[in-house]
Short mmCIF file of C-alpha atoms in Angstrom, two decimals:
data_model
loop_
_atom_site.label_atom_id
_atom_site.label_comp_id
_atom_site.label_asym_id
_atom_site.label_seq_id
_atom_site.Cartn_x
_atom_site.Cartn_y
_atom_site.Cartn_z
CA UNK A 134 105.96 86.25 127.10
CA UNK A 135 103.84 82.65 127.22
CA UNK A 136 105.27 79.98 124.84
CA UNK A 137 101.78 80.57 123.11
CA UNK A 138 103.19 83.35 121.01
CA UNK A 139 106.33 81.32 119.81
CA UNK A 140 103.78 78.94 118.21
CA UNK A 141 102.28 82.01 116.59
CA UNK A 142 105.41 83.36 115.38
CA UNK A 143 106.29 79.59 113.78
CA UNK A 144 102.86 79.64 111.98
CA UNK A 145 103.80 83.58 110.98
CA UNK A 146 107.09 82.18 109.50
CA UNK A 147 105.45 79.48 107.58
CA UNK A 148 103.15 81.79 106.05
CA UNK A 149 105.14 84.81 105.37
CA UNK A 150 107.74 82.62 103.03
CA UNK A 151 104.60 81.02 101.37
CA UNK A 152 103.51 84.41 100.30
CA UNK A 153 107.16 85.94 99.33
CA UNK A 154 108.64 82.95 98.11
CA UNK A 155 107.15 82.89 94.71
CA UNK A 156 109.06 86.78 94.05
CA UNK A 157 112.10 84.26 93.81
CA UNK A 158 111.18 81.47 91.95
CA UNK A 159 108.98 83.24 89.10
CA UNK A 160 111.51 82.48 86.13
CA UNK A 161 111.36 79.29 87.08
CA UNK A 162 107.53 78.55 87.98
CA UNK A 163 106.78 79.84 84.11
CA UNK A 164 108.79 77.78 82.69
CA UNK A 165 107.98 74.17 83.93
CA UNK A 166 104.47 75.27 84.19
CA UNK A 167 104.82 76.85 80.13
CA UNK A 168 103.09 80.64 80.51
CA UNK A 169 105.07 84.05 80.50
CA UNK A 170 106.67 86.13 83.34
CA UNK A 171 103.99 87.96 83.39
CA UNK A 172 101.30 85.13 83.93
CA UNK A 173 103.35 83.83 86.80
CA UNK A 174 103.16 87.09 88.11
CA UNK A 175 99.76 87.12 88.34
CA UNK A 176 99.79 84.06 90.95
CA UNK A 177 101.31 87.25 93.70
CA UNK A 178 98.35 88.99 92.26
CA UNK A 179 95.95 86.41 93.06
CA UNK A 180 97.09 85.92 96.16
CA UNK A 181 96.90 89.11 97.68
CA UNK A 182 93.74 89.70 96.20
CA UNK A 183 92.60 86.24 98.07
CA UNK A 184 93.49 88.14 101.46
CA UNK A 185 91.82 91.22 100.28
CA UNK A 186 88.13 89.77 99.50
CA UNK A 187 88.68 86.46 100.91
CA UNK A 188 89.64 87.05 104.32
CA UNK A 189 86.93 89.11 106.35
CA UNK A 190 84.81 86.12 104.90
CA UNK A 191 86.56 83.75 106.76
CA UNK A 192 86.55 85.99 109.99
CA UNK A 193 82.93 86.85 109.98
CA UNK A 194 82.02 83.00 109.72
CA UNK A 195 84.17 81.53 112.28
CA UNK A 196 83.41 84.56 114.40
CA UNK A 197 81.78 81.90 116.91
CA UNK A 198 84.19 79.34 117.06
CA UNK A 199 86.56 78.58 119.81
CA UNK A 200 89.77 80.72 118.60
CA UNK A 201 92.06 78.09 119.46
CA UNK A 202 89.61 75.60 117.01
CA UNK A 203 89.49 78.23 114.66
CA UNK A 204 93.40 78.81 114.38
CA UNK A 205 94.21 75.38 114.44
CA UNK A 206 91.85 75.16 111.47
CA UNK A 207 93.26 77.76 109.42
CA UNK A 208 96.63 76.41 110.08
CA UNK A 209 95.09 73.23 108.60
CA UNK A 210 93.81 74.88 105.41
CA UNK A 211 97.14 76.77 104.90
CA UNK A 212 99.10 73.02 105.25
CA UNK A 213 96.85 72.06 102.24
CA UNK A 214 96.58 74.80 100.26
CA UNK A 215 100.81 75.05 99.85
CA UNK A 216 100.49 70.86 99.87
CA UNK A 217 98.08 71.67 96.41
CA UNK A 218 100.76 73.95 95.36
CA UNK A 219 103.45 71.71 95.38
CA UNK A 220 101.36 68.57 93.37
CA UNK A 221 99.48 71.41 90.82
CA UNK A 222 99.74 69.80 87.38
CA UNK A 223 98.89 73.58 85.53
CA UNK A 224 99.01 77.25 86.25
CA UNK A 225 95.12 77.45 86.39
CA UNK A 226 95.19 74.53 89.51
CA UNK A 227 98.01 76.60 90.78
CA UNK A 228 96.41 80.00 91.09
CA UNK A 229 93.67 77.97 92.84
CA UNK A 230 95.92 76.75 95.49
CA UNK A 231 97.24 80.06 95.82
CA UNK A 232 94.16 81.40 96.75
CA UNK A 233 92.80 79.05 99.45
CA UNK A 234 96.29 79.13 100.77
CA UNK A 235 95.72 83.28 100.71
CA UNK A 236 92.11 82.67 102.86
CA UNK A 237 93.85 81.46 105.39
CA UNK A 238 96.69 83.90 105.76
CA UNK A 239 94.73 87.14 106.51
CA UNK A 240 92.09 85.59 108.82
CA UNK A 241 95.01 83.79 110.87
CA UNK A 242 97.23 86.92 111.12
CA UNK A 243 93.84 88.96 112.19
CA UNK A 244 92.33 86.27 114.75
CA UNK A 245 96.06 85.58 115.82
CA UNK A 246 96.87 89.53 116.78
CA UNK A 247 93.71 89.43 118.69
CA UNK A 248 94.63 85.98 120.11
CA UNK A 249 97.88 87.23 120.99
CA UNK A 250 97.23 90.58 122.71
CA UNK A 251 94.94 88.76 124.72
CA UNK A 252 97.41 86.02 126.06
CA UNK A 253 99.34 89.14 128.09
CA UNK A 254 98.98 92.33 130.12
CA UNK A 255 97.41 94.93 128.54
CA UNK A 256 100.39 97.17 128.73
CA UNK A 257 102.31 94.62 127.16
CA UNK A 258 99.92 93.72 123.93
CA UNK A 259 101.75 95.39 121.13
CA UNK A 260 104.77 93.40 122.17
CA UNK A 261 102.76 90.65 121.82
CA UNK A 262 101.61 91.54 119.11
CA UNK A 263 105.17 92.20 117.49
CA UNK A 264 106.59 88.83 118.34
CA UNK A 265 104.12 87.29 116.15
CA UNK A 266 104.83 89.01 113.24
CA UNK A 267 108.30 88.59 113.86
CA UNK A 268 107.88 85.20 112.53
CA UNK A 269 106.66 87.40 109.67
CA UNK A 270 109.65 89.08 108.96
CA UNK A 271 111.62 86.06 109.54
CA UNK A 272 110.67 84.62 106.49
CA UNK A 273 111.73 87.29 104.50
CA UNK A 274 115.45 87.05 105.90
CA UNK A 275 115.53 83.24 106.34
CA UNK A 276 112.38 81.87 105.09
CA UNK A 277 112.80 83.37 101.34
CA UNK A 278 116.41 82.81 100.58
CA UNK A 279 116.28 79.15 101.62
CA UNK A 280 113.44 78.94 99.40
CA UNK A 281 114.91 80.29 96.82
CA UNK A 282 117.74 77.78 97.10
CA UNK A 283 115.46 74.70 97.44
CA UNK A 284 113.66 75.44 94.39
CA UNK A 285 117.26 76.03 92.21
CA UNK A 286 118.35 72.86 93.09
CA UNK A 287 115.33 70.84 93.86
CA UNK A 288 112.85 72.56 91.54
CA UNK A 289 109.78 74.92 92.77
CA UNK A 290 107.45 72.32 93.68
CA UNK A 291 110.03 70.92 96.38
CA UNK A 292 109.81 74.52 97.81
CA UNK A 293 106.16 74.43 98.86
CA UNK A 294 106.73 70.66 100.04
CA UNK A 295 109.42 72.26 102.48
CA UNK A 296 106.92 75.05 103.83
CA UNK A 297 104.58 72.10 104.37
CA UNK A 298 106.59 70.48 106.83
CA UNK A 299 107.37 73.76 108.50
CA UNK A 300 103.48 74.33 108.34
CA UNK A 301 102.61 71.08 109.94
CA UNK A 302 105.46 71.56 113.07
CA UNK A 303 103.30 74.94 113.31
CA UNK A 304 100.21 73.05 113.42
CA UNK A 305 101.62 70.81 116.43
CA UNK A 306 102.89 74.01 118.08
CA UNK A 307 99.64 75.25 118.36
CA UNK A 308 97.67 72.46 119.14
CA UNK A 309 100.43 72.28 122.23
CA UNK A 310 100.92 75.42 123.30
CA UNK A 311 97.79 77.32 123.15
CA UNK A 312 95.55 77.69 125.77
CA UNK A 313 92.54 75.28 125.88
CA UNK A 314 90.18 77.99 126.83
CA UNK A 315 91.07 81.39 124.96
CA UNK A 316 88.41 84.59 126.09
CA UNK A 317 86.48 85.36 122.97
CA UNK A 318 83.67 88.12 122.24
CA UNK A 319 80.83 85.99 121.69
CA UNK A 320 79.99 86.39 117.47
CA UNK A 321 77.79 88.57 116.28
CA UNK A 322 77.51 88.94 112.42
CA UNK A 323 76.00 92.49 112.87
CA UNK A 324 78.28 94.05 114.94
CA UNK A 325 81.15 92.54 113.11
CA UNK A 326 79.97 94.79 110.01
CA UNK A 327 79.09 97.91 112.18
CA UNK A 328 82.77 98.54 112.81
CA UNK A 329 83.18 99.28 109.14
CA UNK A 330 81.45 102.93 110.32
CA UNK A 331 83.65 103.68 112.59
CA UNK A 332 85.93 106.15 111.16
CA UNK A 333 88.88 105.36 112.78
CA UNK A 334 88.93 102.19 111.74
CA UNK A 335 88.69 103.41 107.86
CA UNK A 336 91.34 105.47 108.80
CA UNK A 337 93.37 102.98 110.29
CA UNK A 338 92.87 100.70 107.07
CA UNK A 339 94.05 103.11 104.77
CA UNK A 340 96.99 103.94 106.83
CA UNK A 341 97.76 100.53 106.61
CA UNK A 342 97.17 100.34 103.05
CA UNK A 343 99.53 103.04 102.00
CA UNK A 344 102.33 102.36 104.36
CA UNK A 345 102.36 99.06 102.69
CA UNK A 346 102.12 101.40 99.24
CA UNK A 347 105.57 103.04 100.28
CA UNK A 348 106.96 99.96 101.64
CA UNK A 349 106.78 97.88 98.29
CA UNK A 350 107.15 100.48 95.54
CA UNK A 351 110.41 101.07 96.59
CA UNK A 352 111.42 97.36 97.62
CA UNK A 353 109.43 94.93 94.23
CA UNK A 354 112.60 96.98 93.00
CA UNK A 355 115.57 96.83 95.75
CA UNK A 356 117.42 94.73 93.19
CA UNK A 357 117.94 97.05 90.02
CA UNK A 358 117.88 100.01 92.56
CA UNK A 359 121.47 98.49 93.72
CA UNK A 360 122.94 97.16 90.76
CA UNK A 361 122.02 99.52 88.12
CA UNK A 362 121.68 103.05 90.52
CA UNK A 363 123.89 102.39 93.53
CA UNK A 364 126.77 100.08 91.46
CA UNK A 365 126.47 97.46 93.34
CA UNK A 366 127.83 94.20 92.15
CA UNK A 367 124.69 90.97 91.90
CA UNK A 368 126.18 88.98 93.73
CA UNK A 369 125.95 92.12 96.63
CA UNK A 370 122.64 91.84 96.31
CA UNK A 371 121.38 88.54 98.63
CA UNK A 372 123.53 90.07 101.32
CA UNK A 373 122.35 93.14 101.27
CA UNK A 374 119.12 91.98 101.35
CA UNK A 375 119.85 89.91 104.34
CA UNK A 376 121.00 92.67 106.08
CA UNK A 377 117.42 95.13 105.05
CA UNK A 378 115.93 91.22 106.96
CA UNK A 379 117.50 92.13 109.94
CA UNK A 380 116.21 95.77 110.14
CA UNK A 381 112.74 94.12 109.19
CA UNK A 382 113.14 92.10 112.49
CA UNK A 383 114.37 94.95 114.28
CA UNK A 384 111.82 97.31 113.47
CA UNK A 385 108.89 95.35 114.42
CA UNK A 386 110.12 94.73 117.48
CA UNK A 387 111.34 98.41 118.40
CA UNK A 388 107.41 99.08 117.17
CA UNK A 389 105.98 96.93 119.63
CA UNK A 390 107.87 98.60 122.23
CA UNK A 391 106.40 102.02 121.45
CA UNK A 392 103.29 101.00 120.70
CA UNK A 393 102.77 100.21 124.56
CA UNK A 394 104.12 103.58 125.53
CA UNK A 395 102.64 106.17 123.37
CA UNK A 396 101.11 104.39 120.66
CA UNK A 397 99.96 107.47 118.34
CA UNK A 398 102.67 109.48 118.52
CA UNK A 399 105.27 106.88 118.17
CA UNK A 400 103.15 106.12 115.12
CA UNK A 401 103.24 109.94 113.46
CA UNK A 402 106.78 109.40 114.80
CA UNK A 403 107.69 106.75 112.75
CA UNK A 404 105.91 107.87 109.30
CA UNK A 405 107.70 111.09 109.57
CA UNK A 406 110.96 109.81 109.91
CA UNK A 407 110.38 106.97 107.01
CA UNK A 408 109.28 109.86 105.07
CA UNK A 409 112.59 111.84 105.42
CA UNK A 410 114.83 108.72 104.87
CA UNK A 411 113.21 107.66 101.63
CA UNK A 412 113.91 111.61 100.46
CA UNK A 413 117.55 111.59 101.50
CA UNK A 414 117.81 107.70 99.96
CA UNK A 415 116.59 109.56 96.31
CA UNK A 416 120.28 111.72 96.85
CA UNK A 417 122.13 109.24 98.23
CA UNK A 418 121.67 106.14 95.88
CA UNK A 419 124.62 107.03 93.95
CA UNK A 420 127.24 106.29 97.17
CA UNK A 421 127.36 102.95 98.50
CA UNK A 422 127.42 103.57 101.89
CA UNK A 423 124.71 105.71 102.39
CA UNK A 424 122.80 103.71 100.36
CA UNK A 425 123.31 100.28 102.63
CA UNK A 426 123.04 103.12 106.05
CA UNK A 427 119.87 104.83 104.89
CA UNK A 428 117.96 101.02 103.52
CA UNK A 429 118.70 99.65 106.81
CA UNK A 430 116.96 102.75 108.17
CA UNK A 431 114.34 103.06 106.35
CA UNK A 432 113.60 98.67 106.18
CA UNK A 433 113.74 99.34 109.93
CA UNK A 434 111.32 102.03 110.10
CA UNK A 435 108.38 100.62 107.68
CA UNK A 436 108.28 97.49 109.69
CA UNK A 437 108.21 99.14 112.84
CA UNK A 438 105.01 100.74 111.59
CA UNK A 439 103.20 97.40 111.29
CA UNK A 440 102.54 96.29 115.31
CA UNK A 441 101.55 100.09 115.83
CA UNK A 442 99.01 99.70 112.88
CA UNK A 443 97.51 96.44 114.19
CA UNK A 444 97.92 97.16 117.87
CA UNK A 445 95.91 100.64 116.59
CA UNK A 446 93.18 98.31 114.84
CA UNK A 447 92.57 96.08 117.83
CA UNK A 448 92.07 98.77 120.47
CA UNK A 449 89.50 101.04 117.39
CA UNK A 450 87.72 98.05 116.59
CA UNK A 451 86.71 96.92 120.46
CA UNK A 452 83.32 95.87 118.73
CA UNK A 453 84.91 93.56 116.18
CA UNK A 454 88.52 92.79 116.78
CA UNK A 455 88.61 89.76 115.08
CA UNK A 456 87.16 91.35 111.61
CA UNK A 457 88.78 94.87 111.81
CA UNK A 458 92.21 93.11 112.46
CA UNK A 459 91.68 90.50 109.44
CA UNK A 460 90.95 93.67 107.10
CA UNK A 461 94.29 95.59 108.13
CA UNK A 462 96.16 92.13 106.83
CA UNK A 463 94.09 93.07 103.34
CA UNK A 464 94.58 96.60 103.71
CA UNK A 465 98.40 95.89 103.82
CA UNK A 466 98.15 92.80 101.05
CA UNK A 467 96.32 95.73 98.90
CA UNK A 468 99.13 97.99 99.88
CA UNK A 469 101.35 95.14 98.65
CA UNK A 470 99.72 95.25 94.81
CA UNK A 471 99.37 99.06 94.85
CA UNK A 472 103.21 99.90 95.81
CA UNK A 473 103.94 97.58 93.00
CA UNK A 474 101.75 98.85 90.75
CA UNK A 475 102.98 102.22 91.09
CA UNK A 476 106.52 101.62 90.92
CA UNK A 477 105.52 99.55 87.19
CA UNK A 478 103.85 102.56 85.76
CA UNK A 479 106.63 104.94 86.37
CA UNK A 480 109.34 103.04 85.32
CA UNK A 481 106.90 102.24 82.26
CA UNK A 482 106.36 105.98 81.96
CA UNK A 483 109.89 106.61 81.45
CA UNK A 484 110.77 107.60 85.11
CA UNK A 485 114.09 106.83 86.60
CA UNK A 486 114.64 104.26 89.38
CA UNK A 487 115.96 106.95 91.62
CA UNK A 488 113.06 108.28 91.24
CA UNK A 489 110.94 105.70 93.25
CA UNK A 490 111.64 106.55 96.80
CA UNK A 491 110.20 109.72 95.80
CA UNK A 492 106.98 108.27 95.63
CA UNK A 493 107.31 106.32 98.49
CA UNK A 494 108.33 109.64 100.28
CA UNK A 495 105.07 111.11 99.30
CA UNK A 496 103.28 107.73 99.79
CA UNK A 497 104.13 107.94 103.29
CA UNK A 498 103.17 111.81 103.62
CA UNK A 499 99.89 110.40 102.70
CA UNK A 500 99.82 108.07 105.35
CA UNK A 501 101.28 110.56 107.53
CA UNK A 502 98.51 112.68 106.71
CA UNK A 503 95.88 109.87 107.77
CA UNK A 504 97.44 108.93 110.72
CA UNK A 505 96.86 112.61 112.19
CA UNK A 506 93.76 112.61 111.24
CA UNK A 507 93.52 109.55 113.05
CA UNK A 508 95.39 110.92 116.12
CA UNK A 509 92.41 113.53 116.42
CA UNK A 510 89.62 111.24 116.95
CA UNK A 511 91.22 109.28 119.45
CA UNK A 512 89.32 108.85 122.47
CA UNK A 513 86.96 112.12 120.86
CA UNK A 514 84.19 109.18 119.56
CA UNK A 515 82.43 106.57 121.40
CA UNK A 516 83.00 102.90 120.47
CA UNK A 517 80.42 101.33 117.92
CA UNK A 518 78.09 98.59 119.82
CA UNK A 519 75.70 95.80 117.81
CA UNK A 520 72.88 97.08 117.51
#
């Protein structure tokens, strides 16, 4: 694999534990900055919806730029959004950071898989594509705990200062390790939109979207699920979590390696099996063991989804890559807000934790269901060109 993808990853990393990092430091971000739990919530909120609508902006407008420019740029913005983060005096110049920081998240991750499948052999692009995002998944075994530990000791603000180091070593990275020249489709604004007809792209989106779904109504509440259903002890709780890191890391990269085999049925595959784990994890939450077996499973299995969804979005989308791929970062981010959501409401509506990877089971039947759909119209319809 060319050392061009390890600068990916590093920029991956960077912005993976910019995104997470504020899960772990909420109690503490409303209090210095004097708003509720709630309120601080809202600044994961605004982020992901920054991604959502922000994004394909972004990718449509530098869809003529050198990509190498273009990622170094975004790299740029995402060193000064989390640099505003860390010097915001108030919550409102806060959420602002968050957002700008959020523009340049999806249209780096979309550009970036596009980038990266490009830099190797085509029968080798969703590993490509998986190594990146392994920086992604990174930060959520390193990146996030050693955030969380900066900000107890050093406060929240020192937190983003730290990611802004890692950010600008990510910035250098790139600026020496990616190729001068990259190939490029040359932009065209029209035939970046035109994708959004293609029906296997939709379908590819919403797959995306309600993997995420599964993935994060079950995991926004991995914590109480252990303590309060499985008996687990708190302080069981950060390794345990570690461990669910590794099967992150894992899975993405047992997903690249399918996806360059037989991409859609590794994907129905996959969604099946993440389906059935989540329904045995509802019986066995009550046993420790199972419980730690069957989350290591199952954190393996939804990640390994992720390459197989992008790799899936860059060969649909062969009339706007760069777009298409950007919109499956806010299909997941809205995936992110929606798995949440869900898991709120129930437990507001009286339902029982154990009753969450239930819905995630079902979730994922949904996605599932999608994903066949998909499978049918694969290689069935003729690419979209610009008109």
């Amino acid at each position: 694999m060319p050392m061009a993808l390890l600068a990916l990853a590093a920029a991956a990393f960077a912005i993976g534990t910019s995104e997470f990092v504020v899960m772990g430091l909420l109690p503490e971000m409303a209090l210095d900055l004097g708003v509720t739990l709630s309120q601080a919530g809202l600044l994961v909120t605004g982020y992901a919806l920054g991604v959502v609508v922000g994004a394909p902006v972004f990718a449509v407008a530098t869809a003529r730029l050198p990509r190498k420019a273009t990622l170094v740029a975004l790299a740029c913005l995402f060193v000064l959004g989390n640099l505003l983060c860390a010097l915001a005096p108030d919550y409102r110049l806060l959420m602002a950071a968050r957002v700008i920081t959020a523009l340049a998240h999806g249209t780096f991750f979309g550009i970036g898989s596009v980038v990266a499948a490009g830099l190797v052999a085509p029968q080798r692009r969703s590993q490509a594509i998986a190594l990146m995002f392994t920086g992604l998944t990174l930060a959520n075994v390193l990146g996030v705990p050693m955030g969380r530990i900066i900000g107890e000791h050093f406060g929240w603000r020192m937190t983003f200062a730290a990611i802004v180091v890692i950010a600008l070593a990510a910035v250098a990275a790139l600026v020496l390790l990616l190729p001068r020249r990259i190939e490029m489709q040359k932009g065209n604004i029209l035939r970046e939109f035109t994708v959004l007809a293609d029906r296997r792209v939709l379908l590819a989106l919403a797959t995306s979207a309600l993997a995420s779904a599964s993935l994060f109504c079950v995991f926004t509440f991995i914590a109480p699920l252990l303590t309060q259903v499985s008996g687990f002890a708190e302080s069981a709780v950060a390794p345990i979590l570690l461990l669910l890191g590794i099967g992150l890391t894992i899975g993405s990269t047992v997903g690249g390696r399918l996806g360059d085999h037989r991409l859609m049925r590794s994907l129905l595959g996959v969604l099946g099996l993440n389906a059935l784990v989540l329904g045995l994890l509802h019986y066995a939450l009550p046993m420790k063991v199972p419980t730690v077996v069957l989350l290591l499973l199952w954190a393996t299995l939804s990640f390994a989804v992720v390459p197989l969804l992008q790799t899936l979005i860059v060969q649909q989308a062969s009339a706007a890559p760069n777009l298409a791929s950007t919109l499956n970062q806010g299909a997941f981010n809205l995936g992110n807000a929606a798995g949440a959501w869900i898991g709120s409401g129930m437990l507001a509506a009286g339902a029982p934790l154990a009753g969450l990877p239930w819905a995630g089971a079902a979730i994922t039947l949904g996605a599932l269901a999608l994903a066949a759909w998909s499978s049918r119209l694969v290689g069935t319809e003729p690419a979209l060109q610009a008109a």
